[in-house]
CSV table of C-alpha atoms in Angstrom, one decimal:
chain,number,residue,atom,x,y,z
O,1,MET,CA,192.4,19.4,-73.6
O,2,SER,CA,193.2,17.0,-75.7
O,3,GLY,CA,192.9,13.0,-75.2
O,4,SER,CA,196.7,12.9,-76.7
O,5,LEU,CA,198.0,15.9,-73.9
O,6,LEU,CA,195.2,14.2,-71.1
O,7,LEU,CA,197.0,10.4,-71.7
O,8,THR,CA,200.3,12.4,-72.2
O,9,ILE,CA,200.3,14.2,-68.8
O,10,ASN,CA,199.1,11.2,-66.8
O,11,LEU,CA,202.0,8.9,-68.2
O,12,LEU,CA,203.7,11.7,-66.9
O,13,ALA,CA,202.2,11.3,-63.0
O,14,ILE,CA,202.1,7.6,-63.5
O,15,LEU,CA,205.7,7.2,-63.8
O,16,SER,CA,207.2,10.5,-62.2
O,17,LEU,CA,204.7,9.2,-59.1
O,18,GLY,CA,206.8,5.9,-59.8
O,19,VAL,CA,209.8,7.5,-58.7
O,20,ILE,CA,208.8,9.1,-55.3
O,21,PHE,CA,206.4,7.2,-53.7
O,22,ASN,CA,210.2,4.0,-54.1
O,23,VAL,CA,210.4,5.7,-50.4
O,24,ALA,CA,206.8,4.1,-48.7
O,25,HIS,CA,208.2,0.7,-47.3
O,26,SER,CA,205.4,-2.0,-46.5
O,27,LEU,CA,206.3,-4.3,-44.6
O,28,ARG,CA,205.9,-7.8,-42.6
O,29,TYR,CA,207.9,-9.9,-40.8
O,30,ASP,CA,208.6,-11.5,-37.5
O,31,LEU,CA,209.8,-11.0,-34.3
O,32,GLN,CA,211.1,-13.9,-31.5
O,33,SER,CA,210.8,-12.5,-27.8
O,34,GLY,CA,213.5,-10.8,-26.4
O,35,THR,CA,214.9,-9.9,-29.4
O,36,SER,CA,214.8,-6.0,-30.9
O,37,LYS,CA,215.1,-5.2,-34.6
O,38,CYS,CA,215.2,-1.9,-36.0
O,39,ILE,CA,214.5,-0.3,-39.0
O,40,SER,CA,216.8,2.6,-40.9
O,41,GLU,CA,215.4,4.9,-44.1
O,42,GLU,CA,217.0,8.3,-44.6
O,43,ILE,CA,214.7,11.3,-44.4
O,44,LYS,CA,216.3,15.2,-45.9
O,45,SER,CA,215.3,17.8,-43.6
O,46,ASN,CA,211.0,19.4,-43.7
O,47,ALA,CA,210.5,16.3,-45.3
O,48,MET,CA,206.8,14.7,-44.5
O,49,SER,CA,206.9,11.1,-42.3
O,50,VAL,CA,204.4,8.9,-41.4
O,51,GLY,CA,204.4,5.1,-40.2
O,52,LYS,CA,201.9,2.9,-39.5
O,53,TYR,CA,202.5,-0.2,-37.6
O,54,THR,CA,200.2,-3.4,-36.6
O,55,VAL,CA,200.3,-6.5,-34.1
O,56,ILE,CA,199.2,-9.5,-36.0
O,57,SER,CA,196.9,-11.9,-34.4
O,58,PRO,CA,198.4,-15.8,-34.6
O,59,ASN,CA,194.9,-16.5,-34.6
O,60,GLU,CA,193.1,-14.9,-36.8
O,61,GLY,CA,189.5,-13.4,-35.5
O,62,PHE,CA,190.7,-13.3,-31.0
O,63,PRO,CA,192.3,-11.1,-29.1
O,64,LEU,CA,195.9,-10.2,-29.3
O,65,PRO,CA,197.5,-12.1,-26.8
O,66,ASP,CA,199.2,-10.5,-23.8
O,67,THR,CA,202.3,-11.7,-24.9
O,68,HIS,CA,202.0,-10.3,-28.4
O,69,ARG,CA,203.0,-6.8,-27.7
O,70,VAL,CA,205.3,-4.3,-28.4
O,71,THR,CA,208.1,-1.9,-27.2
O,72,VAL,CA,208.0,1.1,-30.1
O,73,ARG,CA,211.0,4.1,-30.9
O,74,VAL,CA,211.3,6.5,-33.1
O,75,ASN,CA,215.0,8.0,-33.3
O,76,SER,CA,216.5,10.8,-35.3
O,77,PRO,CA,219.7,10.8,-36.5
O,78,HIS,CA,220.7,12.2,-33.3
O,79,GLY,CA,219.3,10.7,-31.5
O,80,ASN,CA,215.7,12.6,-30.4
O,81,ASN,CA,213.3,10.4,-29.5
O,82,TYR,CA,209.5,11.5,-32.0
O,83,HIS,CA,207.6,8.5,-31.0
O,84,PHE,CA,207.8,5.6,-28.1
O,85,GLY,CA,205.4,3.8,-27.6
O,86,ASP,CA,205.4,1.1,-24.8
O,87,GLN,CA,203.6,-2.5,-24.3
O,88,VAL,CA,201.3,-1.6,-27.5
O,89,GLU,CA,199.5,-3.9,-30.2
O,90,ALA,CA,199.2,-1.2,-32.6
O,91,GLY,CA,200.5,2.1,-32.9
O,92,ASN,CA,201.4,5.6,-35.5
O,93,PHE,CA,203.1,8.5,-35.8
O,94,ALA,CA,203.7,11.5,-37.7
O,95,PHE,CA,206.8,13.7,-38.5
O,96,THR,CA,209.0,16.2,-40.2
O,97,ALA,CA,212.2,15.7,-40.3
O,98,ALA,CA,214.1,19.1,-38.6
O,99,GLU,CA,217.7,16.6,-39.9
O,100,SER,CA,218.9,14.4,-42.4
O,101,GLY,CA,219.9,11.4,-42.4
O,102,ASP,CA,219.4,8.0,-40.8
O,103,TYR,CA,215.5,7.9,-39.5
O,104,THR,CA,215.5,4.7,-37.1
O,105,ALA,CA,212.3,2.2,-35.8
O,106,CYS,CA,212.9,-0.5,-33.5
O,107,PHE,CA,211.0,-2.6,-31.7
O,108,TRP,CA,211.3,-4.9,-28.9
O,109,THR,CA,209.6,-7.4,-27.5
O,110,PRO,CA,209.8,-8.9,-24.0
O,111,ASP,CA,211.6,-12.8,-23.1
O,112,HIS,CA,209.1,-15.1,-22.1
O,113,LYS,CA,209.8,-18.2,-20.3
O,114,VAL,CA,207.6,-19.6,-23.8
O,115,PRO,CA,208.9,-18.4,-26.7
O,116,VAL,CA,206.5,-16.9,-29.3
O,117,THR,CA,207.0,-15.5,-31.9
O,118,VAL,CA,205.3,-11.7,-32.7
O,119,THR,CA,204.3,-11.1,-36.3
O,120,ILE,CA,204.5,-6.9,-37.6
O,121,GLU,CA,203.2,-5.9,-40.3
O,122,PHE,CA,205.3,-2.1,-40.5
O,123,ASP,CA,204.2,0.6,-43.4
O,124,TRP,CA,206.7,4.0,-43.8
O,125,ARG,CA,206.6,6.9,-45.8
O,126,THR,CA,207.8,9.7,-47.1
O,127,GLY,CA,208.4,12.7,-48.6
O,128,VAL,CA,205.0,12.8,-51.5
O,129,ALA,CA,204.0,9.2,-50.3
O,130,ALA,CA,203.0,10.7,-46.9
O,131,LYS,CA,200.8,13.1,-48.2
O,132,ASP,CA,196.9,11.4,-47.8
O,133,TRP,CA,195.6,12.1,-51.5
O,134,SER,CA,191.8,11.2,-51.0
O,135,THR,CA,191.6,14.2,-47.8
O,136,VAL,CA,193.1,16.7,-50.4
O,137,ALA,CA,190.7,15.7,-52.7
O,138,LYS,CA,188.3,15.6,-50.7
O,139,LYS,CA,189.1,19.7,-48.9
O,140,GLY,CA,189.6,21.1,-52.7
O,141,GLN,CA,186.7,19.4,-54.5
O,142,VAL,CA,188.7,18.8,-56.9
O,143,GLU,CA,188.4,17.3,-60.0
O,144,THR,CA,190.1,14.1,-60.9
O,145,MET,CA,192.3,15.9,-63.8
O,146,GLU,CA,193.4,18.7,-60.7
O,147,LEU,CA,194.3,16.2,-58.4
O,148,GLU,CA,197.0,14.5,-60.6
O,149,LEU,CA,198.3,17.6,-61.3
O,150,LYS,CA,198.7,18.5,-58.0
O,151,LYS,CA,200.8,15.3,-57.5
O,152,LEU,CA,202.7,15.9,-60.6
O,153,TYR,CA,203.5,19.1,-59.1
O,154,ASP,CA,204.3,18.0,-56.2
O,155,THR,CA,205.8,14.8,-57.6
O,156,VAL,CA,208.5,16.8,-59.5
O,157,THR,CA,209.1,19.7,-56.9
O,158,SER,CA,210.4,16.5,-54.9
O,159,ILE,CA,212.8,15.5,-57.1
O,160,HIS,CA,213.8,18.6,-57.5
O,161,ASP,CA,214.9,19.2,-53.9
O,162,GLU,CA,216.2,15.4,-54.3
O,163,MET,CA,218.5,16.5,-56.3
O,164,PHE,CA,219.5,19.4,-54.3
O,165,TYR,CA,219.8,17.7,-51.7
O,166,LEU,CA,221.6,14.9,-53.0
O,167,ARG,CA,223.9,17.7,-55.0
O,168,GLU,CA,225.3,19.6,-51.0
O,169,ARG,CA,225.2,15.2,-50.2
O,170,GLU,CA,227.5,14.6,-53.2
O,171,GLU,CA,229.3,18.2,-52.3
O,172,GLU,CA,230.1,16.5,-49.3
O,173,MET,CA,231.8,13.9,-49.7
O,174,GLN,CA,234.4,16.0,-52.0
O,175,HIS,CA,234.7,18.0,-49.7
O,176,LEU,CA,236.0,14.7,-47.1
O,177,ASN,CA,237.6,12.9,-49.9
O,178,ARG,CA,239.9,16.3,-50.2
O,179,SER,CA,240.6,16.1,-47.0
O,180,THR,CA,240.8,13.4,-46.7
O,181,ASN,CA,243.4,12.9,-49.2
O,182,SER,CA,245.4,16.1,-47.9
O,183,LYS,CA,245.7,14.2,-44.3
O,184,MET,CA,247.8,11.3,-46.1
O,185,ALA,CA,250.0,13.1,-47.8
O,186,THR,CA,250.7,15.5,-45.3
O,187,LEU,CA,250.9,11.5,-43.4
O,188,SER,CA,253.5,9.7,-45.8
O,189,PHE,CA,255.3,13.0,-46.1
O,190,ILE,CA,255.4,13.1,-42.7
O,191,SER,CA,256.3,9.0,-42.7
O,192,LEU,CA,258.7,9.6,-45.1
O,193,VAL,CA,260.7,12.1,-43.0
O,194,VAL,CA,261.1,9.7,-39.7
O,195,CYS,CA,262.4,6.4,-41.7
O,196,LEU,CA,264.5,8.6,-43.1
O,197,SER,CA,265.6,10.2,-40.0
O,198,VAL,CA,265.6,7.0,-38.6
O,199,ALA,CA,267.8,5.8,-41.4
O,200,GLY,CA,270.6,8.6,-41.3
O,201,LEU,CA,270.7,8.1,-37.1
O,202,GLN,CA,270.8,3.7,-37.6
O,203,PHE,CA,274.3,5.1,-40.3
O,204,TRP,CA,275.6,7.6,-37.7
O,205,HIS,CA,275.4,4.7,-34.7
O,206,LEU,CA,277.1,1.6,-37.0
O,207,LYS,CA,280.2,4.5,-38.0
O,208,THR,CA,280.9,5.6,-34.7
O,209,PHE,CA,280.9,1.8,-34.0
O,210,PHE,CA,282.8,0.8,-36.7
O,211,GLU,CA,285.6,3.6,-36.0
O,212,ARG,CA,285.3,2.8,-32.3
O,213,LYS,CA,286.9,-0.5,-33.4
O,214,LYS,CA,289.2,1.0,-35.3
O,215,LEU,CA,287.3,-1.1,-38.1
O,216,LEU,CA,287.0,1.9,-40.3
């Protein structure tokens, strides 16, 4: 295989993986005691998702205080529970999405008489980004180029599935728009009929009133 072909394949792999790996969210944020914070991620059905969270110790090198523990819950769009941790300092979860939609990971901290700030480091990955490529390379005993090709193949497959998923969402939105437009047209027609009916009744009432008063 020529050097230029190898370079082309590597560039394609890097560019494609850059498109897909943007579904990996790694962040650190502060949470005040007695408050909660939820993070949502749109995941399509049958997609793999993994997450890892850790409470950062306020005093590096010392054990984590009991006040710096959180309750964690991961729910599906329909409210199904995929992970729950009660008063923990770290944890992880992994699941395959059974339905498409926004999945939420919520963190709570208990209220304390003396307010504290809890710092949480959270890493959430879906799709190709959720796969452990080091394990794949170790188990398969593949060379570097073969591993890159495997990454590229999975990336292209993920892009293909994502395109079909977006197309389905677009069709759903178009159907919703047509249905909404149809309902609005029906409502407008009914409103017009009601307005004309009320105007006719008012005209009839006024005509009757004036005839009674012999003004007409």
